[in-house]
Short mmCIF file of C-alpha atoms in Angstrom, two decimals:
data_model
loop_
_atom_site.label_atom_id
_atom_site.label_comp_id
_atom_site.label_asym_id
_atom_site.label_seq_id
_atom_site.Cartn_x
_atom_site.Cartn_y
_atom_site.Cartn_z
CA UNK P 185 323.70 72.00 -63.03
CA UNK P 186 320.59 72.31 -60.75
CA UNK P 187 320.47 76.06 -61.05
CA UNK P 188 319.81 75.83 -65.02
CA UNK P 189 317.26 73.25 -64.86
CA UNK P 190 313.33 74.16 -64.55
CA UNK P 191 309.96 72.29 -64.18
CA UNK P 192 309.67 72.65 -68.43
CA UNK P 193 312.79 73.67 -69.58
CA UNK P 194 316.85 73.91 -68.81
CA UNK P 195 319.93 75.44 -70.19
CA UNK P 196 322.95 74.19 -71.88
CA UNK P 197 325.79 74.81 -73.51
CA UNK P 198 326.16 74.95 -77.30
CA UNK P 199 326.96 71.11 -78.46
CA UNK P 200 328.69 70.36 -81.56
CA UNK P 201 325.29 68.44 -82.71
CA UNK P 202 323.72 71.90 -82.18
CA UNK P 203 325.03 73.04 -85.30
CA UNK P 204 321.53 72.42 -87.49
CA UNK P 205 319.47 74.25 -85.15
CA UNK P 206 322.23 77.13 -85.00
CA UNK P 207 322.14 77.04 -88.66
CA UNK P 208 318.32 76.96 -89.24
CA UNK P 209 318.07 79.83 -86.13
CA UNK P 210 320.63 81.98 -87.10
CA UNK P 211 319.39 82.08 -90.83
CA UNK P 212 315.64 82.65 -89.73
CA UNK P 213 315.77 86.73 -91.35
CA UNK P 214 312.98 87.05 -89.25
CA UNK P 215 315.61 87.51 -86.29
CA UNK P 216 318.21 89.45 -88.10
CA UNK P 217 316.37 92.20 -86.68
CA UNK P 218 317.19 91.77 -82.75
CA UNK P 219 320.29 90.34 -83.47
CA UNK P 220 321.73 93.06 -86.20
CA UNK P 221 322.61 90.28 -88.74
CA UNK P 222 322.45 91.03 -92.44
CA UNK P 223 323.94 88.03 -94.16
CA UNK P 224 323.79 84.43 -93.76
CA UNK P 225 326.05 82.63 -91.69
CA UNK P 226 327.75 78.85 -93.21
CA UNK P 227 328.09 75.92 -91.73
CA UNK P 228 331.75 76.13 -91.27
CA UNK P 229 331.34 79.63 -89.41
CA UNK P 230 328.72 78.33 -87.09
CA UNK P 231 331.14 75.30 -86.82
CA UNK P 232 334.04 77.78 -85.84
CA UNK P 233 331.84 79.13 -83.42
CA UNK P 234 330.69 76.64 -81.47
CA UNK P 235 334.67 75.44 -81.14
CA UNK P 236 334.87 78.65 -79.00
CA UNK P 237 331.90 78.11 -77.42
CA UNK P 238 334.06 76.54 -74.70
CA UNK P 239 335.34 79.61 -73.84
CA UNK P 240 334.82 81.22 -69.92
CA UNK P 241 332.50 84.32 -69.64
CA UNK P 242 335.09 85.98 -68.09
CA UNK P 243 337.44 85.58 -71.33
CA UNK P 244 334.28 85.93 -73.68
CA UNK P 245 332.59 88.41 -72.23
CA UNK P 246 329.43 86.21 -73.59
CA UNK P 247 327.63 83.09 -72.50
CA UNK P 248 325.06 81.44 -75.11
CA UNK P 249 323.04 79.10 -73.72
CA UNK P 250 320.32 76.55 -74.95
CA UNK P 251 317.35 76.60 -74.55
CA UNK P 252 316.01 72.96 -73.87
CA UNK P 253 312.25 71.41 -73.41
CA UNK P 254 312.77 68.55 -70.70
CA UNK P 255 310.30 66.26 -72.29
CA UNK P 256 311.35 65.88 -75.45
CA UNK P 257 315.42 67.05 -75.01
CA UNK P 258 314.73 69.28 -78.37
CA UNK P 259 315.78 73.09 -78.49
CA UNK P 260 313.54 75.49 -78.67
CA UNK P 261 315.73 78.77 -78.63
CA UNK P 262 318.83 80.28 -77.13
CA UNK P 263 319.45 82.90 -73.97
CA UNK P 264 322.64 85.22 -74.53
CA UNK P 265 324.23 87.29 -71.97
CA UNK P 266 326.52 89.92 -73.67
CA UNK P 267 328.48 92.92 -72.77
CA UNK P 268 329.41 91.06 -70.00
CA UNK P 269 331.45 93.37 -67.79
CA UNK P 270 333.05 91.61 -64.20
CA UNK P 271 334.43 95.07 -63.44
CA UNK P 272 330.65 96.73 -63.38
CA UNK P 273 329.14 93.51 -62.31
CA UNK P 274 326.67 93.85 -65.19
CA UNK P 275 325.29 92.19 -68.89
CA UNK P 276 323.02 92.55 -71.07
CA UNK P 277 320.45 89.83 -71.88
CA UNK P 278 319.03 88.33 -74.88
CA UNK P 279 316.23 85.54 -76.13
CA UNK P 280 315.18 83.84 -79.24
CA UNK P 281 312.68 80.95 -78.95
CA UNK P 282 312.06 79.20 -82.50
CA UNK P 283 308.73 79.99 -83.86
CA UNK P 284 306.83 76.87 -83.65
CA UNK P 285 307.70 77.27 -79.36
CA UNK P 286 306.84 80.70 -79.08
CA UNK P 287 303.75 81.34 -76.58
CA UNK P 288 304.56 78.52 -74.23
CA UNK P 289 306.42 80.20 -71.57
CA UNK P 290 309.42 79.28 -72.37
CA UNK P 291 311.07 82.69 -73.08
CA UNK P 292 310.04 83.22 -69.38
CA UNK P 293 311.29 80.29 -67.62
CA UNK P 294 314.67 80.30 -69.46
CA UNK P 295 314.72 84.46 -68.58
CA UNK P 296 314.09 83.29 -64.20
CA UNK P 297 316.97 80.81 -64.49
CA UNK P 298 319.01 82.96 -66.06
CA UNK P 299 318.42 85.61 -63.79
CA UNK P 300 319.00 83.65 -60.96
CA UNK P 301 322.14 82.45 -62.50
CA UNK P 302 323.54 85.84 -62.49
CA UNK P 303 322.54 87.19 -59.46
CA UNK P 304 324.02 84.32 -57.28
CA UNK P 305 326.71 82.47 -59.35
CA UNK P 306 328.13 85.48 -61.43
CA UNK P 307 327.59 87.89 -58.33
CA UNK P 308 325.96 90.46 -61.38
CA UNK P 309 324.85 93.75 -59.89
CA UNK P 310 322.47 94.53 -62.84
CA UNK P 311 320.86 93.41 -65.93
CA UNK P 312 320.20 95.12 -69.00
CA UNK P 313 318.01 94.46 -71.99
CA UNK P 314 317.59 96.60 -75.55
CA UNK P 315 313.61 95.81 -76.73
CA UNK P 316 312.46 97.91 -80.00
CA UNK P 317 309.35 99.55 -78.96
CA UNK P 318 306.68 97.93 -81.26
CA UNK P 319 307.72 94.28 -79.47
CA UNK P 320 304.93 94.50 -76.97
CA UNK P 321 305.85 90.63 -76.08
CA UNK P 322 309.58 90.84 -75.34
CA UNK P 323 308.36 94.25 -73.45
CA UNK P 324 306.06 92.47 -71.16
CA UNK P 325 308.08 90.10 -70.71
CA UNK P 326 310.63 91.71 -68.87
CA UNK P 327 308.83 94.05 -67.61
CA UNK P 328 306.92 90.57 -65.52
CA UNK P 329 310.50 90.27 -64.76
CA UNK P 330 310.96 93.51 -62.73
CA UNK P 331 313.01 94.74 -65.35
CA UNK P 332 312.30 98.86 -66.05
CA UNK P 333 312.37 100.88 -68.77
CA UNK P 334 315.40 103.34 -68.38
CA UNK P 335 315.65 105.18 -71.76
CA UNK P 336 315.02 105.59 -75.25
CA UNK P 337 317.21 105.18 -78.08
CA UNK P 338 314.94 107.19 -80.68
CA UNK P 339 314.91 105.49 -84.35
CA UNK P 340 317.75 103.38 -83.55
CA UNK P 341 316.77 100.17 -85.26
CA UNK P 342 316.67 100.62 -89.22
CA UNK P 343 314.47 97.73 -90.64
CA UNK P 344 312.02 97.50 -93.44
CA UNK P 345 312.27 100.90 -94.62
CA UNK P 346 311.49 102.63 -91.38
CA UNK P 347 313.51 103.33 -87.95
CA UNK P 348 312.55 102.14 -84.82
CA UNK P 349 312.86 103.25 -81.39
CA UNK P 350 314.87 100.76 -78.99
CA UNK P 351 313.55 100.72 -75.50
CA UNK P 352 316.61 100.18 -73.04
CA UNK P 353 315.42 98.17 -69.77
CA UNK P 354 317.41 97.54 -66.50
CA UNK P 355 317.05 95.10 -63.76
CA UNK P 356 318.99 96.14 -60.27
CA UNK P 357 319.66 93.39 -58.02
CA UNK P 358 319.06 94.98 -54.82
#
């Protein structure tokens, strides 16, 4: 599909031989944190999941996509829309690039297509995004993306023995 394919990067669905890189990502604790996880997840869970994978937004109410560099065909991270809601023409959008990819624009490429995605294909009024206050990078990165902070959940995040204040950003397609 044209519309998910960029100059460095393009977007996917989840393939069965995804499962290692699903596995190695969704184990990294150093992402628990956006993505509320506390325990592991097994092979055979991650296996279960990508089964469903198949499954329509509209039936889902989630799409997971991956994140792919053109040049080599390796991922480098995965773009979730969630809280997908036809009736309010609006989800919420998430990223997670693998550390050894971070810094190379990637995050930012994948978050355009997306976008675009959205606006035209899934007709989406709005976009929403929920960015703990100390991540200055994920912050500026929407924020490039004409997304606005809207409001302030105040020490909503618990992690490492102190709360955290999630910053809740929209994007109107006018």
């Amino acid at each position: 599909m044209q519309a998910l394919k960029g100059a460095h990067i393009h977007l996917r669905a989840i393939e069965p031989d995804d499962i290692n890189f699903l596995f190695d990502t969704e184990n990294d604790s150093s992402f628990w944190e956006v993505s509320s996880t506390q325990t592991p997840f097994s092979k055979h869970l991650l296996e279960q999941y990508i089964a469903n994978a198949h499954l329509d937004i509209y039936t889902a109410k989630q799409l997971r996509l991956i994140i792919v560099e053109n040049e080599t065909d390796k991922p480098v991270g995965m773009i979730d829309l969630f809280d997908f809601n036809p009736q309010h023409h609006r989800a919420g959008i998430g990223i997670v690039i693998i550390k050894s990819a971070q810094l190379k624009g990637y995050a930012s490429a994948a978050l355009t297509l997306l976008i675009s995605y959205c606006f035209t294909t899934l007709q989406l009024h709005q976009l929403f995004a929920n960015i703990t206050s100390d991540n200055q990078q994920s912050l500026a990165l929407f924020e490039k993306q004409a997304f606005k902070p809207v409001g302030i959940k105040k020490e909503w995040i618990h992690s490492n023995d102190r709360y955290k204040d999630e910053i809740l950003l929209q994007r109107i397609n006018s």
